Tab-separated table of C-alpha atoms in Angstrom:
chain	number	residue	atom	x	y	z
E	1	MET	CA	0.236	0.154	0.310
E	2	GLY	CA	2.742	2.032	0.430
E	3	ILE	CA	2.569	5.255	2.496
E	4	GLN	CA	-0.632	6.442	3.164
E	5	SER	CA	-0.189	8.722	6.324
E	6	VAL	CA	2.095	11.745	6.751
E	7	SER	CA	3.020	13.613	10.086
E	8	PHE	CA	4.870	16.914	10.459
E	9	ILE	CA	6.363	18.450	13.560
E	10	GLY	CA	6.995	21.841	13.113
E	11	LEU	CA	5.437	24.632	11.354
E	12	GLY	CA	8.070	26.561	10.029
E	13	ALA	CA	8.609	27.860	6.656
E	14	LEU	CA	9.696	24.514	5.371
E	15	GLY	CA	6.609	22.487	7.107
E	16	VAL	CA	4.272	24.931	5.469
E	17	LEU	CA	6.396	24.506	1.997
E	18	PHE	CA	6.015	20.843	1.700
E	19	GLY	CA	2.856	20.249	3.745
E	20	SER	CA	0.976	22.485	1.595
E	21	GLN	CA	1.804	20.678	-1.518
E	22	MET	CA	0.830	17.119	0.152
E	23	ASN	CA	-2.236	18.562	1.397
E	24	LEU	CA	-3.123	19.300	-2.376
E	25	SER	CA	-3.319	15.722	-3.289
E	26	LEU	CA	-4.140	13.859	0.060
E	27	PRO	CA	-7.376	12.598	1.378
E	28	LYS	CA	-8.512	14.586	4.589
E	29	GLY	CA	-6.882	13.347	7.831
E	30	ALA	CA	-3.922	11.636	5.815
E	31	LEU	CA	-1.643	14.795	6.772
E	32	THR	CA	-1.335	15.896	10.314
E	33	PHE	CA	0.678	18.886	11.983
E	34	VAL	CA	1.508	17.324	15.416
E	35	ALA	CA	2.076	20.032	18.446
E	36	ASP	CA	0.879	20.087	21.907
E	37	GLU	CA	-2.024	21.370	22.850
E	38	ALA	CA	-1.350	25.067	23.174
E	39	ARG	CA	0.157	25.191	19.846
E	40	VAL	CA	-2.738	23.281	18.182
E	41	LYS	CA	-4.999	25.843	19.920
E	42	LYS	CA	-2.847	28.905	18.022
E	43	TYR	CA	-2.140	27.152	14.943
E	44	LYS	CA	-6.200	26.870	14.479
E	45	GLU	CA	-6.828	30.027	15.817
E	46	LYS	CA	-4.377	31.860	13.526
E	47	GLY	CA	-4.027	29.406	10.501
E	48	VAL	CA	-1.195	29.854	7.739
E	49	TYR	CA	-1.199	30.629	4.366
E	50	ALA	CA	1.024	29.693	1.735
E	51	ASN	CA	1.833	32.191	-1.788
E	52	GLN	CA	-1.651	33.869	-0.666
E	53	GLN	CA	-3.398	30.578	-0.232
E	54	PHE	CA	-5.030	29.617	2.922
E	55	CYS	CA	-3.596	26.166	4.216
E	56	ASP	CA	-6.684	23.778	5.289
E	57	PHE	CA	-4.000	21.616	7.724
E	58	ASP	CA	-5.330	19.289	10.165
E	59	TYR	CA	-3.553	20.468	13.734
E	60	ARG	CA	-3.457	17.283	16.186
E	61	THR	CA	-2.146	16.795	19.301
E	62	PRO	CA	-0.216	13.122	19.659
E	63	GLU	CA	-2.707	11.675	21.731
E	64	SER	CA	-5.617	12.224	19.100
E	65	ILE	CA	-3.810	10.364	16.550
E	66	LYS	CA	-5.146	6.706	16.891
E	67	LYS	CA	-2.381	5.007	15.174
E	68	PRO	CA	1.338	5.400	14.554
E	69	VAL	CA	1.888	7.352	11.080
E	70	ASP	CA	3.656	5.945	8.118
E	71	LEU	CA	5.841	9.064	7.540
E	72	LEU	CA	7.037	11.318	9.874
E	73	ILE	CA	9.060	14.670	9.355
E	74	PHE	CA	10.681	16.782	11.536
E	75	SER	CA	10.550	20.260	10.507
E	76	VAL	CA	11.577	22.063	13.657
E	77	LYS	CA	14.516	24.625	14.662
E	78	ALA	CA	17.265	22.260	16.074
E	79	ASP	CA	16.715	23.972	19.750
E	80	GLY	CA	13.358	22.431	19.342
E	81	LEU	CA	14.284	18.709	18.444
E	82	ASP	CA	14.181	17.418	22.076
E	83	ALA	CA	10.876	18.695	22.661
E	84	ALA	CA	9.893	17.463	18.790
E	85	ILE	CA	10.794	13.720	19.523
E	86	GLU	CA	9.001	13.723	22.814
E	87	LEU	CA	5.899	14.581	20.849
E	88	ALA	CA	6.531	11.966	18.186
E	89	LYS	CA	7.079	9.075	20.511
E	90	PRO	CA	3.501	7.920	20.449
E	91	ILE	CA	3.021	7.902	16.583
E	92	VAL	CA	6.179	5.808	15.695
E	93	ASN	CA	5.963	2.053	15.630
E	94	GLU	CA	8.337	-0.428	13.666
E	95	HIS	CA	6.887	0.666	10.351
E	96	THR	CA	7.297	4.462	10.538
E	97	ILE	CA	9.904	6.133	8.121
E	98	ILE	CA	11.521	9.287	9.539
E	99	LEU	CA	13.129	12.096	7.887
E	100	SER	CA	14.621	15.454	9.194
E	101	LEU	CA	14.515	18.794	7.480
E	102	LEU	CA	16.459	20.628	9.852
E	103	ASN	CA	19.935	22.476	9.237
E	104	GLY	CA	23.275	20.798	10.260
E	105	ILE	CA	24.608	17.360	9.961
E	106	SER	CA	23.510	15.879	13.413
E	107	SER	CA	20.103	15.257	13.523
E	108	GLU	CA	19.912	11.909	11.597
E	109	ARG	CA	21.971	10.862	14.650
E	110	ILE	CA	19.868	12.211	17.345
E	111	LEU	CA	16.739	10.669	15.609
E	112	GLY	CA	18.335	7.250	15.015
E	113	SER	CA	19.370	6.967	18.771
E	114	VAL	CA	15.781	7.430	19.994
E	115	PHE	CA	14.226	5.532	17.337
E	116	GLY	CA	16.553	3.297	15.728
E	117	GLU	CA	18.669	4.104	12.779
E	118	ASP	CA	16.591	1.615	10.800
E	119	LYS	CA	13.802	4.151	10.449
E	120	VAL	CA	15.846	7.427	9.740
E	121	LEU	CA	16.623	8.230	5.982
E	122	TYR	CA	18.958	10.897	5.222
E	123	SER	CA	17.843	14.199	3.585
E	124	VAL	CA	18.288	17.801	3.252
E	125	ALA	CA	16.028	20.287	1.702
E	126	GLN	CA	17.886	22.422	-0.995
E	127	GLY	CA	16.765	25.527	-3.519
E	128	MET	CA	14.125	26.777	-1.612
E	129	ASP	CA	13.824	30.542	-1.563
E	130	ALA	CA	10.544	30.431	1.026
E	131	VAL	CA	10.459	33.353	3.392
E	132	LYS	CA	7.806	33.258	6.488
E	133	VAL	CA	6.563	36.230	8.408
E	134	ASN	CA	3.935	35.246	11.225
E	135	ASN	CA	1.838	32.976	9.928
E	136	ILE	CA	2.438	33.931	5.987
E	137	LEU	CA	4.841	32.044	3.911
E	138	SER	CA	6.033	33.265	0.102
E	139	TYR	CA	7.873	31.815	-2.113
E	140	HIS	CA	9.239	31.449	-5.699
E	141	HIS	CA	11.463	28.380	-5.759
E	142	MET	CA	9.938	25.181	-3.770
E	143	GLY	CA	13.341	23.420	-3.856
E	144	MET	CA	13.487	19.884	-3.614
E	145	ILE	CA	14.367	17.229	-0.747
E	146	CYS	CA	16.832	15.064	-1.306
E	147	PHE	CA	17.248	11.620	0.581
E	148	GLY	CA	18.645	8.596	0.745
E	149	ASP	CA	20.244	6.030	3.032
E	150	GLN	CA	22.793	6.233	5.414
E	151	GLU	CA	25.112	3.815	3.746
E	152	ALA	CA	26.522	4.895	0.700
E	153	GLY	CA	25.378	2.882	-2.585
E	154	GLU	CA	22.204	1.803	-1.164
E	155	THR	CA	18.943	2.581	-2.300
E	156	SER	CA	16.484	0.494	0.502
E	157	LYS	CA	12.521	-0.010	0.022
E	158	MET	CA	12.271	2.685	2.581
E	159	THR	CA	14.003	5.183	0.038
E	160	LYS	CA	11.682	3.760	-2.823
E	161	GLU	CA	8.328	4.013	-0.810
E	162	VAL	CA	9.256	7.846	0.025
E	163	ALA	CA	10.417	8.579	-3.796
E	164	GLU	CA	6.686	6.769	-4.465
E	165	PHE	CA	5.185	9.347	-1.918
E	166	PHE	CA	6.734	12.002	-3.398
E	167	ASP	CA	5.514	11.500	-6.757
E	168	ARG	CA	2.260	10.751	-5.563
E	169	THR	CA	1.923	14.083	-4.061
E	170	GLY	CA	4.211	16.103	-6.191
E	171	ILE	CA	7.227	17.087	-4.117
E	172	PRO	CA	10.239	17.470	-5.930
E	173	TYR	CA	12.966	15.378	-5.089
E	174	GLU	CA	16.229	13.685	-5.747
E	175	VAL	CA	17.166	10.310	-4.466
E	176	ASP	CA	21.307	10.623	-3.507
E	177	THR	CA	23.407	7.559	-3.023
E	178	ASN	CA	25.813	9.328	-1.068
E	179	MET	CA	24.039	11.367	1.308
E	180	ILE	CA	26.692	11.916	3.959
E	181	LYS	CA	28.605	14.018	1.267
E	182	ARG	CA	25.563	15.608	0.287
E	183	GLN	CA	24.483	16.699	3.828
E	184	TRP	CA	28.198	18.027	4.082
E	185	GLY	CA	27.609	20.272	0.930
E	186	LYS	CA	24.239	21.560	2.332
E	187	PHE	CA	26.247	22.506	5.777
E	188	MET	CA	28.984	24.260	3.707
E	189	LEU	CA	26.324	26.350	1.675
E	190	ASN	CA	24.481	27.141	5.388
E	191	VAL	CA	27.781	27.894	6.911
E	192	GLY	CA	28.447	30.032	4.107
E	193	VAL	CA	24.887	31.764	3.111
E	194	ASN	CA	23.035	31.929	6.197
E	195	GLN	CA	25.848	33.262	8.259
E	196	THR	CA	26.866	36.051	6.078
E	197	VAL	CA	23.297	37.029	4.991
E	198	ALA	CA	22.597	37.594	8.574
E	199	VAL	CA	25.375	39.535	9.368
E	200	TYR	CA	25.448	41.969	6.727
E	201	ARG	CA	21.835	42.090	6.855
E	202	GLY	CA	21.165	41.294	3.418
E	203	ASN	CA	19.102	38.708	0.962
E	204	TYR	CA	20.218	36.541	-1.683
E	205	GLY	CA	21.043	38.972	-3.663
E	206	THR	CA	23.535	40.489	-1.598
E	207	ILE	CA	25.659	37.233	-2.056
E	208	GLN	CA	24.980	36.595	-5.777
E	209	VAL	CA	26.929	39.399	-6.697
E	210	GLU	CA	30.745	39.786	-6.194
E	211	GLY	CA	32.112	41.908	-3.357
E	212	GLU	CA	33.002	41.209	0.323
E	213	PRO	CA	29.634	39.605	1.624
E	214	ARG	CA	30.221	37.053	-1.444
E	215	GLU	CA	34.133	36.850	-0.391
E	216	THR	CA	33.061	36.326	3.222
E	217	MET	CA	30.489	33.338	2.225
E	218	ILE	CA	32.754	31.640	0.206
E	219	ALA	CA	35.706	31.811	2.808
E	220	ALA	CA	33.710	30.570	5.535
E	221	MET	CA	32.290	27.795	2.966
E	222	ARG	CA	36.298	26.743	2.333
E	223	GLU	CA	36.734	26.420	5.923
E	224	VAL	CA	34.099	23.399	5.768
E	225	ILE	CA	35.953	21.927	3.014
E	226	ARG	CA	38.824	21.776	4.850
E	227	ILE	CA	37.387	20.388	8.210
E	228	ALA	CA	35.370	17.904	6.361
E	229	GLN	CA	38.265	15.974	4.840
E	230	TYR	CA	39.318	15.402	8.604
E	231	GLU	CA	35.574	14.279	9.277
E	232	GLY	CA	36.459	11.667	6.034
E	233	VAL	CA	34.138	13.578	3.954
E	234	THR	CA	35.494	14.877	0.429
E	235	LEU	CA	34.392	18.212	-0.543
E	236	THR	CA	36.270	20.053	-3.371
E	237	GLU	CA	35.625	23.394	-5.229
E	238	ASP	CA	33.696	21.526	-7.469
E	239	ASP	CA	30.915	21.221	-4.641
E	240	LEU	CA	31.785	24.795	-4.175
E	241	SER	CA	30.414	25.910	-7.840
E	242	TYR	CA	27.762	23.384	-7.508
E	243	TRP	CA	25.955	24.750	-4.357
E	244	LEU	CA	26.873	28.714	-5.552
E	245	ASN	CA	25.062	27.633	-8.643
E	246	VAL	CA	21.898	26.579	-6.420
E	247	LEU	CA	22.134	29.830	-4.710
E	248	ASN	CA	22.396	31.910	-8.222
E	249	GLN	CA	18.954	30.232	-9.238
E	250	LEU	CA	17.262	31.540	-6.041
E	251	ASN	CA	14.994	34.743	-5.946
E	252	ALA	CA	17.272	37.433	-5.000
E	253	GLU	CA	14.989	39.340	-2.500
E	254	GLY	CA	14.671	35.906	-0.965
E	255	LYS	CA	16.496	35.461	2.336
E	256	PRO	CA	18.117	32.261	4.474
E	257	SER	CA	16.591	30.903	7.506
E	258	MET	CA	18.819	32.997	9.776
E	259	ALA	CA	18.686	35.833	8.215
E	260	GLN	CA	14.846	35.862	9.090
E	261	ASP	CA	15.364	34.781	12.776
E	262	VAL	CA	17.759	37.563	13.245
E	263	GLU	CA	15.254	39.858	11.293
E	264	ALA	CA	12.103	38.700	13.727
E	265	GLY	CA	14.570	38.664	17.009
E	266	ARG	CA	14.892	35.171	17.150
E	267	LYS	CA	17.529	33.295	18.604
E	268	SER	CA	20.071	31.994	15.796
E	269	GLU	CA	21.395	28.897	15.214
E	270	VAL	CA	24.866	29.877	14.894
E	271	GLU	CA	25.842	26.963	17.183
E	272	LEU	CA	24.888	24.686	14.710
E	273	PHE	CA	26.764	26.281	11.994
E	274	ALA	CA	29.800	28.481	12.962
E	275	GLY	CA	29.585	26.739	16.523
E	276	THR	CA	30.029	23.356	14.914
E	277	VAL	CA	32.931	24.511	12.447
E	278	ILE	CA	34.770	25.954	15.144
E	279	ALA	CA	34.432	22.773	17.781
E	280	LEU	CA	35.602	20.400	14.884
E	281	TYR	CA	38.400	22.347	14.460
E	282	LYS	CA	39.313	22.427	17.813
E	283	LYS	CA	38.805	18.533	17.784
E	284	HIS	CA	41.313	17.846	15.287
E	285	LYS	CA	43.908	20.524	16.984
E	286	LEU	CA	43.741	23.309	13.722
E	287	ALA	CA	44.237	26.908	14.047
E	288	GLN	CA	41.041	28.776	14.693
E	289	PRO	CA	38.715	28.939	11.403
E	290	THR	CA	38.968	33.050	11.053
E	291	THR	CA	36.195	33.638	8.820
E	292	ASN	CA	33.857	31.381	10.944
E	293	GLN	CA	35.115	32.727	14.169
E	294	MET	CA	34.322	36.437	12.839
E	295	LEU	CA	30.541	35.048	11.782
E	296	TYR	CA	30.367	33.453	15.248
E	297	GLU	CA	31.323	36.346	17.389
E	298	ASN	CA	29.251	38.854	15.110
E	299	ILE	CA	26.286	36.640	15.533
E	300	GLN	CA	26.534	36.182	19.131
E	301	HIS	CA	26.357	39.786	19.317
E	302	ILE	CA	23.260	39.993	17.310
E	303	ASP	CA	21.888	37.178	19.584
E	304	SER	CA	22.550	39.206	22.422
E	305	HIS	CA	20.429	42.076	21.488
E	306	SER	CA	17.645	40.092	20.562
E	307	VAL	CA	14.214	40.244	22.381
């Protein structure tokens, strides 16, 4: 029968983006957004919109879902993952497939340690230029979800089931048989673009043209290339060029998530990006990554003045 039910935990930009697309083709009740009672009440009162269209989502507490779901997608911020895991426990069984749309390179390992590595596929979301302000999401490019198995070269039954489900619901996707490298590539991109746009208070257009912000972004990305090899992952200048090309396709007026967080006065995910890079350089006893150190200090300063 394949995947018949799907739940998201997290009503951020990616949850709304991909959830609204799935909702167009799934029967009522097949897609749910899971949250605690207070959030469910807030979601129902305020609603959410994607490109000016109201999203008729089914918001549920985990206790109100009668049986475990076939596909569970985490779309929260990194600092919300622990709470999301607790919410998810009642709706996961041995057949549930788990995807994480979180930034960084650690969420799958965390989810696997709780629910079992055999339930977790590795994934990244890329190529979208979605901007969410309060309960309104706008985007020009939906981007896609790249996913696959942890082990390079494999294409499991779970991966094939998710691919069939995405075909059925119109989700753009790519199956990658080297997901660890893909994740590190996306991490490299996020370390560069998220932090640079946040510090320079710009948008994608800021780093799509030559100048200091673009040079800063590329320098931060090259520091990830260096540390990746110490972690057993080979990234090259060709990979850098690939991700820069992904950036070039985005709406110049769009902004990455960290820039949106900074503008809204929310705490950033700097520990997930520069914080991780700096920690890995220390782990391998390398001289500090100067560009990421500069970005880290600047964003920490911004965070200290957030509401």
